[in-house]
Coordinates of C-alpha atoms in Angstrom, one line a residue:
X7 CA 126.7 133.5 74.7
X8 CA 122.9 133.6 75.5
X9 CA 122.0 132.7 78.6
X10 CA 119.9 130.1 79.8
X11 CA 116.2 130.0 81.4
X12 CA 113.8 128.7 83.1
X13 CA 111.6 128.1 79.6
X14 CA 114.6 126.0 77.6
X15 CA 115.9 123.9 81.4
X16 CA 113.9 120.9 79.9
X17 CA 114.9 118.0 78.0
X18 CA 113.2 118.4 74.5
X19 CA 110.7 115.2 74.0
X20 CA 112.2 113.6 71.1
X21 CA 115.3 113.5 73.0
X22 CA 116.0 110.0 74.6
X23 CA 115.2 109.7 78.6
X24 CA 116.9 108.0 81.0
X25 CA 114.1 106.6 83.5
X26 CA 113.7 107.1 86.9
X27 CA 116.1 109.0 89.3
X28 CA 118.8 109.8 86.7
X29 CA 116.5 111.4 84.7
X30 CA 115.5 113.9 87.2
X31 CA 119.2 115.2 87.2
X32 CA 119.9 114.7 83.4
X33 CA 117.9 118.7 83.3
X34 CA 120.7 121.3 83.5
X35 CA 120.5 123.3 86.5
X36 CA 119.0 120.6 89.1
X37 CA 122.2 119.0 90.5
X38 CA 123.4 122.8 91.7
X39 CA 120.1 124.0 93.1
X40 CA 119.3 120.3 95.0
X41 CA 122.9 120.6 95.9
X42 CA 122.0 124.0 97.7
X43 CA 118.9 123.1 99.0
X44 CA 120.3 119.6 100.6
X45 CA 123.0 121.9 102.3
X46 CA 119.9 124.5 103.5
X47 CA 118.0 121.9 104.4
X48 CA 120.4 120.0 106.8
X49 CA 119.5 122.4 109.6
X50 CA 116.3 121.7 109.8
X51 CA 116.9 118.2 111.6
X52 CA 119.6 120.2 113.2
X53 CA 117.8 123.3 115.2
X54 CA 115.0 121.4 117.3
X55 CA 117.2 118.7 119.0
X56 CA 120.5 121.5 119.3
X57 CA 117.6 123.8 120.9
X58 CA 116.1 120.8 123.0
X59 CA 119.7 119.9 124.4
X60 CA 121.1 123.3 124.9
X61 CA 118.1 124.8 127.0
X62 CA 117.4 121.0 129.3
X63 CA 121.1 121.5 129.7
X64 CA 121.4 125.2 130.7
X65 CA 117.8 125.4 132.4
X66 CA 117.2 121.7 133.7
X67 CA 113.9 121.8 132.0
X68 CA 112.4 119.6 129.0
X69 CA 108.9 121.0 129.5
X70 CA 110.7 124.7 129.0
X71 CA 112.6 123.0 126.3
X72 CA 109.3 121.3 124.6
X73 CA 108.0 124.8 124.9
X74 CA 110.5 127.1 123.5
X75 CA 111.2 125.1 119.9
X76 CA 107.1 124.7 119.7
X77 CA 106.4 128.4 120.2
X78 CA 109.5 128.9 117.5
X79 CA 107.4 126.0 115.2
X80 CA 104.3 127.9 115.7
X81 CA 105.7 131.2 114.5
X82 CA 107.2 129.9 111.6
X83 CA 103.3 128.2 110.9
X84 CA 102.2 131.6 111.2
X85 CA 104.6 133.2 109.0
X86 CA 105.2 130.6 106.4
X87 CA 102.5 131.2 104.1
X88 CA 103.3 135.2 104.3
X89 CA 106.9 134.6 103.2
X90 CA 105.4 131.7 100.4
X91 CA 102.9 134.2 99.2
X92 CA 106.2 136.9 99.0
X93 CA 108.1 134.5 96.9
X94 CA 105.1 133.8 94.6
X95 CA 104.2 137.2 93.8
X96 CA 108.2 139.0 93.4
X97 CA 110.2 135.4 93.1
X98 CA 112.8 132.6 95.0
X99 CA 115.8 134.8 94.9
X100 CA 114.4 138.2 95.9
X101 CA 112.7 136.7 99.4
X102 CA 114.1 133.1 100.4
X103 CA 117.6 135.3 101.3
X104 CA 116.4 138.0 103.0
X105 CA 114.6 135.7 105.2
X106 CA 117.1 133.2 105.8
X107 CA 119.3 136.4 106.8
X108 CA 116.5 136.8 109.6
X109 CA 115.7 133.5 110.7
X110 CA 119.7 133.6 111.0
X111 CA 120.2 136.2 113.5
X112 CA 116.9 134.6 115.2
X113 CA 119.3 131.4 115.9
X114 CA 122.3 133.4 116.9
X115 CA 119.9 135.3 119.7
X116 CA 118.6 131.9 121.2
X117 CA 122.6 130.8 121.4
X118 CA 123.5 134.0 123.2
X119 CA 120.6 134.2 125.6
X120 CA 121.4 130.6 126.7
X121 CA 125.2 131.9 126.8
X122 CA 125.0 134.5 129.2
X123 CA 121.4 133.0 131.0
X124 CA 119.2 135.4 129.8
X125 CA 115.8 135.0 131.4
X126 CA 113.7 132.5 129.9
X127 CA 111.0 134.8 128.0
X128 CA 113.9 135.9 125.8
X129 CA 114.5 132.5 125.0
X130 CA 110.9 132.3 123.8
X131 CA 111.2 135.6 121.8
X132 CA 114.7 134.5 119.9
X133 CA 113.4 131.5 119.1
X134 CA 110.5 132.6 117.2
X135 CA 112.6 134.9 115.4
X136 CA 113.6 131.7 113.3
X137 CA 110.2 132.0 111.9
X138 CA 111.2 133.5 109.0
X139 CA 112.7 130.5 107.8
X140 CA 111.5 129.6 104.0
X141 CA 109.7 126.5 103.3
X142 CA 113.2 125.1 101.3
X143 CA 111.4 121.7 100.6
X144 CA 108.8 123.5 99.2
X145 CA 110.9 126.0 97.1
X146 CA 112.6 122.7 96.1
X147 CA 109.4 121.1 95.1
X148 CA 107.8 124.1 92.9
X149 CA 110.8 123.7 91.0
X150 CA 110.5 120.1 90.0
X151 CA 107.0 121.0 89.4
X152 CA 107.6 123.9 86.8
X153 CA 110.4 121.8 85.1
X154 CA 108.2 118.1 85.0
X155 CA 104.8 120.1 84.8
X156 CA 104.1 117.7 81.6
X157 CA 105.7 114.2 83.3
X158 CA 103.2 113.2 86.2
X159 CA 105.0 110.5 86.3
X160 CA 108.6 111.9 86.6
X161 CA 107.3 114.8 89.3
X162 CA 106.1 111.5 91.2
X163 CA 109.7 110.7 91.5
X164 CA 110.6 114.0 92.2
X165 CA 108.4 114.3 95.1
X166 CA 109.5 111.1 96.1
X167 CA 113.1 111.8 95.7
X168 CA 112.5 115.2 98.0
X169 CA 110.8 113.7 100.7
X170 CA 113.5 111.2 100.7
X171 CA 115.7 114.6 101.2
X172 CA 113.7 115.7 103.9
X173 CA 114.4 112.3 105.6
X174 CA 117.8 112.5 104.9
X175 CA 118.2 115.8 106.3
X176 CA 116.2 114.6 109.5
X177 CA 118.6 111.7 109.9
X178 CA 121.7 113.7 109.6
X179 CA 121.2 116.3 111.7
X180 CA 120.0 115.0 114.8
X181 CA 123.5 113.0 114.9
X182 CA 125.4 115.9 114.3
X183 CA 123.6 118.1 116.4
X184 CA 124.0 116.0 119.3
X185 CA 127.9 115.0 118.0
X186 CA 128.5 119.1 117.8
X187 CA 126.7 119.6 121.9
X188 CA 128.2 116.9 123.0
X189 CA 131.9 117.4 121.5
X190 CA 132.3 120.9 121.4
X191 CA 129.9 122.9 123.5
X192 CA 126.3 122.9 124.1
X193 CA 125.3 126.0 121.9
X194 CA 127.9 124.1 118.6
X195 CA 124.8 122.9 116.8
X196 CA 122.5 125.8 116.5
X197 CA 125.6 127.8 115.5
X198 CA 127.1 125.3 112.9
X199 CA 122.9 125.1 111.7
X200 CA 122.8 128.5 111.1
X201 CA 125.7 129.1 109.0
X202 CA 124.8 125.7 106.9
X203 CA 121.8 127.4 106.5
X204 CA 122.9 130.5 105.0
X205 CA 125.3 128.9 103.1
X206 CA 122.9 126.4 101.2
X207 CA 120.5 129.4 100.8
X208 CA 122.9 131.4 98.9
X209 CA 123.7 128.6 96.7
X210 CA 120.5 127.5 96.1
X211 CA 119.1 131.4 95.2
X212 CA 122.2 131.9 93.0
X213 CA 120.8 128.7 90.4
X214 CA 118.1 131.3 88.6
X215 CA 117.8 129.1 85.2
X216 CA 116.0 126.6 87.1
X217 CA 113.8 129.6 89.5
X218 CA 109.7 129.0 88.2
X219 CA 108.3 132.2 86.8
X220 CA 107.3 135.4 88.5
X221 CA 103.2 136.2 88.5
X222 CA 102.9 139.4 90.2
X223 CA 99.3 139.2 90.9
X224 CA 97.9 135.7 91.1
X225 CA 93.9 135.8 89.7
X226 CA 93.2 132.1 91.0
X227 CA 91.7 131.7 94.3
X228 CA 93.1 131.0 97.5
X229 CA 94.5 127.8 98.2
X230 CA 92.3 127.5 101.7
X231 CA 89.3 127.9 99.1
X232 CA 90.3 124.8 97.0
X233 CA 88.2 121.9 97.0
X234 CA 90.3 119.3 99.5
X235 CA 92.7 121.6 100.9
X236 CA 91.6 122.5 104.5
X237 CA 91.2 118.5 105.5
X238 CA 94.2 118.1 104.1
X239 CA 95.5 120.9 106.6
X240 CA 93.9 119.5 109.4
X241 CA 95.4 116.0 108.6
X242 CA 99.0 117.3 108.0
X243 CA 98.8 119.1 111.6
X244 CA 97.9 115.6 113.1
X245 CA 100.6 114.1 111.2
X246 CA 103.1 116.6 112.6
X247 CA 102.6 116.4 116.2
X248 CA 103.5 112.0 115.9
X249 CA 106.8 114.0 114.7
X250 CA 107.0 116.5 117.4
X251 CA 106.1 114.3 120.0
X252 CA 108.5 111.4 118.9
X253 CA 111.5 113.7 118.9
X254 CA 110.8 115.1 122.5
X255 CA 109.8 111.8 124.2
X256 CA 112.8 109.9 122.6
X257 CA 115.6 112.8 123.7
X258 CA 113.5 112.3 127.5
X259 CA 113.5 108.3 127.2
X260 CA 117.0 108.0 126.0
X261 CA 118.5 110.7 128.7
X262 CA 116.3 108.6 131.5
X263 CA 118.8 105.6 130.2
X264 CA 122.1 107.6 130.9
X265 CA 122.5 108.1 126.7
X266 CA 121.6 111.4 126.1
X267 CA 124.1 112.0 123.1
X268 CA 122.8 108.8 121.5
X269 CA 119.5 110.4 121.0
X270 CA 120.6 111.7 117.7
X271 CA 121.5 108.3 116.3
X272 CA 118.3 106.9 117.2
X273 CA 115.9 109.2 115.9
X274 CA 118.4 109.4 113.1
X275 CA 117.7 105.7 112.6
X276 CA 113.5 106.7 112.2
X277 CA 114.3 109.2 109.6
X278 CA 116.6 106.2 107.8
X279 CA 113.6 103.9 107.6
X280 CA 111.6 106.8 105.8
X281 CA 114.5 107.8 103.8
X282 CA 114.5 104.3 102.5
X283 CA 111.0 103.5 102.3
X284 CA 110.5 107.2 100.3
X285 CA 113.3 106.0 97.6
X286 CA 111.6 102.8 97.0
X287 CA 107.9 104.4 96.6
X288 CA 109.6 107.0 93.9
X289 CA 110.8 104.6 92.2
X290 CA 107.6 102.9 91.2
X291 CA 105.4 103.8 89.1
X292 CA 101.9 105.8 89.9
X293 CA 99.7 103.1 91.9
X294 CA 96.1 103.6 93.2
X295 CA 97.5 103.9 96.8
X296 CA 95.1 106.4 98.6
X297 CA 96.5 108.5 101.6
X298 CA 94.2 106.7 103.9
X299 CA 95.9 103.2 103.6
X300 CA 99.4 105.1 104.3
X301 CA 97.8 106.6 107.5
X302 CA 96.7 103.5 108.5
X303 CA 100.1 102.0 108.0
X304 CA 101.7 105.0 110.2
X305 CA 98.8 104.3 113.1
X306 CA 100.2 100.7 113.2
X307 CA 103.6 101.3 113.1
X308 CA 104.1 103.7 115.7
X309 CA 102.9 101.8 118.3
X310 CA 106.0 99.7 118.0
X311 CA 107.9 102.3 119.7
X312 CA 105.7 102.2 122.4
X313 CA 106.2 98.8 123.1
X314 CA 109.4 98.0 122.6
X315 CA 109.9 101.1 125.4
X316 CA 108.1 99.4 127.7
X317 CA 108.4 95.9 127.3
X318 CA 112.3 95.7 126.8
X319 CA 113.5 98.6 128.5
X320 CA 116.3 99.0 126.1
X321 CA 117.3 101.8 123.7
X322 CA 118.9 99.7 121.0
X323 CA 115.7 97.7 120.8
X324 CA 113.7 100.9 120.8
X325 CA 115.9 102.1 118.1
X326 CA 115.2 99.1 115.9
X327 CA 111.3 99.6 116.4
X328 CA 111.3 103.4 115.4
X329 CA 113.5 102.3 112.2
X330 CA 110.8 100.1 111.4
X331 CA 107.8 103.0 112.3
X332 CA 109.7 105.3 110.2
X333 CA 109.2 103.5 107.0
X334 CA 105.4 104.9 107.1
X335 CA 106.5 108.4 107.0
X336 CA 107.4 109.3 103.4
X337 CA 105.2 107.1 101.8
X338 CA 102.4 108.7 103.5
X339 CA 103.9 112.3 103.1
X340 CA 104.7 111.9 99.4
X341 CA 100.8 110.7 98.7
X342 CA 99.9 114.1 100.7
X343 CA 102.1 116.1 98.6
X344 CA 100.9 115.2 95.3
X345 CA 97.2 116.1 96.5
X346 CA 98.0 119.5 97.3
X347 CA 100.2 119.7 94.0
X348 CA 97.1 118.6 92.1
X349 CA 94.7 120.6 94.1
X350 CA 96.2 124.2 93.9
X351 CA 96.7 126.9 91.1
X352 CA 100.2 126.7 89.6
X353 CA 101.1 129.9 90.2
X354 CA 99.9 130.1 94.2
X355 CA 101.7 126.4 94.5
X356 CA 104.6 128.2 97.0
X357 CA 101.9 129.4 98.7
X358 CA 99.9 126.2 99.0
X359 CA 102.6 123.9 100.2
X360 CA 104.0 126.2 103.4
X361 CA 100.2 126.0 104.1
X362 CA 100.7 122.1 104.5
X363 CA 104.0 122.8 106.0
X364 CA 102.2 125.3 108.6
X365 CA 99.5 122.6 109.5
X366 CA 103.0 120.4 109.8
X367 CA 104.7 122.7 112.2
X368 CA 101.4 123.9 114.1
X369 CA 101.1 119.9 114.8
X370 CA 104.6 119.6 115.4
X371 CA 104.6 122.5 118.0
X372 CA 101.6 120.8 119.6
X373 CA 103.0 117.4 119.5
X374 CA 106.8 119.2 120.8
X375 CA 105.0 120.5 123.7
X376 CA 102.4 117.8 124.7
X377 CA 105.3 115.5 124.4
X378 CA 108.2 117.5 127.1
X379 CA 104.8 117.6 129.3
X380 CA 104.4 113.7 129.4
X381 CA 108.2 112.9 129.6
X382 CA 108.2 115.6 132.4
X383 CA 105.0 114.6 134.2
X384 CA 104.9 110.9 133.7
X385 CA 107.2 108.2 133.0
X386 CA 109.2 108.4 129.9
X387 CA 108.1 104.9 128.5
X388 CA 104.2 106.2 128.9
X389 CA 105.1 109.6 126.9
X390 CA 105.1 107.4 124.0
X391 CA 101.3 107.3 124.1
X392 CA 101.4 110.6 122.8
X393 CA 102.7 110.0 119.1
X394 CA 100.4 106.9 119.4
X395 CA 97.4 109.1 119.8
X396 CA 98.2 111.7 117.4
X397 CA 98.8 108.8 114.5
X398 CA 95.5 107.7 115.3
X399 CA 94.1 111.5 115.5
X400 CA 96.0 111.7 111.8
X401 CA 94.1 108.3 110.8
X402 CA 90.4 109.6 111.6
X403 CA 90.7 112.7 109.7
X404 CA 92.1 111.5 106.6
X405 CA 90.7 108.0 106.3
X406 CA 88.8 108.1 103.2
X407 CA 91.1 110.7 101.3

């Protein structure tokens, strides 16, 4: 029986389509591998809030905290585009496995030196070990682009349908995390994220029918020398640090109130109102809607956090306002996307988007770390003038793209 590849995954175009997200998963091979990646990709709202709660709670320290899963951010910045460049240039399979294997052991390091209170450098050291993580989202999203490369319309879905993902991921697993530290023991979520992890990885390598093609020597030019890349960087590293900061402030604000393990379901709540707003903006069509307006949007919307912090004092009110913020997030991230899908070679597009990712994590480290600071230093209600800031930082730099 021949076997199928990557060339024959599509529909042919006489066939008859079914329209929007259906037809995304009417191509054989893209339930197993978004199966695998939704499973990989779990962790990722998983590790930063297990990490956050484990070391406050072993070390009595948000500030160390803030600091330790920002250096580990910042790493994997560093090291993202290395490992994207890797799976470019010899393929998914080959490098995403190896590196999850890494990134593994990085996680299982942090747990034991909080274990057995391990001085806090090593803490700093296992931690970046993680960096070797791969850019799952963005494995995700070259496949969608080599399978719809002649449907703009249906990759628009599919971008929309993955950031949706990424939302849904971000939702989940700061409720579990904080449901797995809070049950069980404080080091259950970075251990139950690590073997989700690996698990979702080797599913998600194993669906090779779907994997985009091997170059092994790319002749187009770097994506840092495309036209519209590098502002684009800049603005995705101010975007990520209203992330990093909201997390950090909201796990300081909600333990100030006496509900620490609730800080999951709140922030869970954000990543609902992008999860949402991300399904709806897939599933229209193309509009003329620049990435400026979205950025606006976001600047306006997350200062309702802020005020509902310090005008109500309440966490269930606070946890309606950041529901509502949210629903700027994929919006703006999807219109980000498709810029750096339509602004970088085909076959360095790996290597493109852990770039974006990189500026992400770089501003979510920043933003992780400036954020502990504030909660530590001032008032937890006044933190939240941090991931005002940095929305407003984000706005400035990419008004007019």
């Amino acid at each position: 029986m021949p076997q199928q590849t990557s060339q024959d995954s599509r529909i042919p175009l006489d066939a008859p389509r079914p329209a929007g997200y259906r037809r995304l998963f009417t191509l054989p091979g893209t339930r197993a591998f978004t199966a695998g990646n939704l499973l990989a990709r779990l962790p990722m709202g998983m590790f930063s809030v297990s990490a956050v709660v484990m070391i406050a709670g072993s070390r009595g320290s948000y500030a160390l905290a803030g600091a330790v899963t920002a250096t580990g951010l910042a790493a994997t910045a560093l090291a993202g585009p290395f490992v994207a460049r890797l799976v470019d240039r010899l393929g998914q399979a080959r490098i995403a496995l190896p590196a999850t294997l890494v990134s593994v052991l990085g996680s299982l390091a942090l747990l034991l030196c909080v274990r057995y209170d391990a001085p806090d450098w090593t803490l700093f050291a296992a931690y970046a070990g993680t960096a070797a993580t791969p850019n799952i989202g963005g494995l995700s999203r070259a496949r969608w682009a080599h399978l719809l490369r002649d449907e703009p319309g249906a990759l628009h879905t599919a971008n929309s349908f993955e950031q949706a993902a990424d939302e849904l991921c971000f939702m989940l697993g700061p409720v579990l995390a904080s449901f797995l530290t809070g049950t069980f023991f404080p080091e259950a979520g970075t251990l139950a994220g690590a073997l989700l992890l690996l698990a979702g990885m080797l599913l998600f390598t194993a669906q090779r029918a779907t994997e985009p093609p091997v170059r092994a020597r790319s002749r187009a030019r770097s994506p840092l020398r495309c036209p519209g890349i590098p502002p684009l960087l800049v603005c995705f590293a101010a975007t990520g640090a209203v992330f990093g900061s909201m997390e950090v402030v909201t796990i300081a604000y909600a333990d100030a109130q006496g509900h620490r393990a609730a800080a999951g379901l709140v922030l869970a709540l954000q990543a609902a109102g992008s999860c949402a707003a991300g399904l709806a903006f897939g599933a229209r069509k193309r509009t003329g809607v620049r990435l400026g307006h979205c950025l606006a949007g976001m600047a306006v919307l997350m200062t309702l956090p802020w005020a509902a912090a310090g005008l109500t004092g309440s966490l269930w009110v606070l946890a309606g306002a950041l529901l509502v913020a949210g629903m700027a997030t994929a919006p703006t991230m999807v219109t980000a996307m498709t810029l750096v899908q339509e602004r970088t070679p085909a076959d360095r597009l790996n290597e493109g988007m852990s770039l974006m990712v990189t500026g992400l994590l770089a501003g979510v480290a920043c933003g992780s770390a400036a954020g502990g600071w504030a909660a530590e230093h001032a008032a937890p209600t006044s933190a939240y003038a941090v991931p005002v800031a940095a929305a407003a930082l984000a706005l400035g730099l990419g008004a007019r793209r």
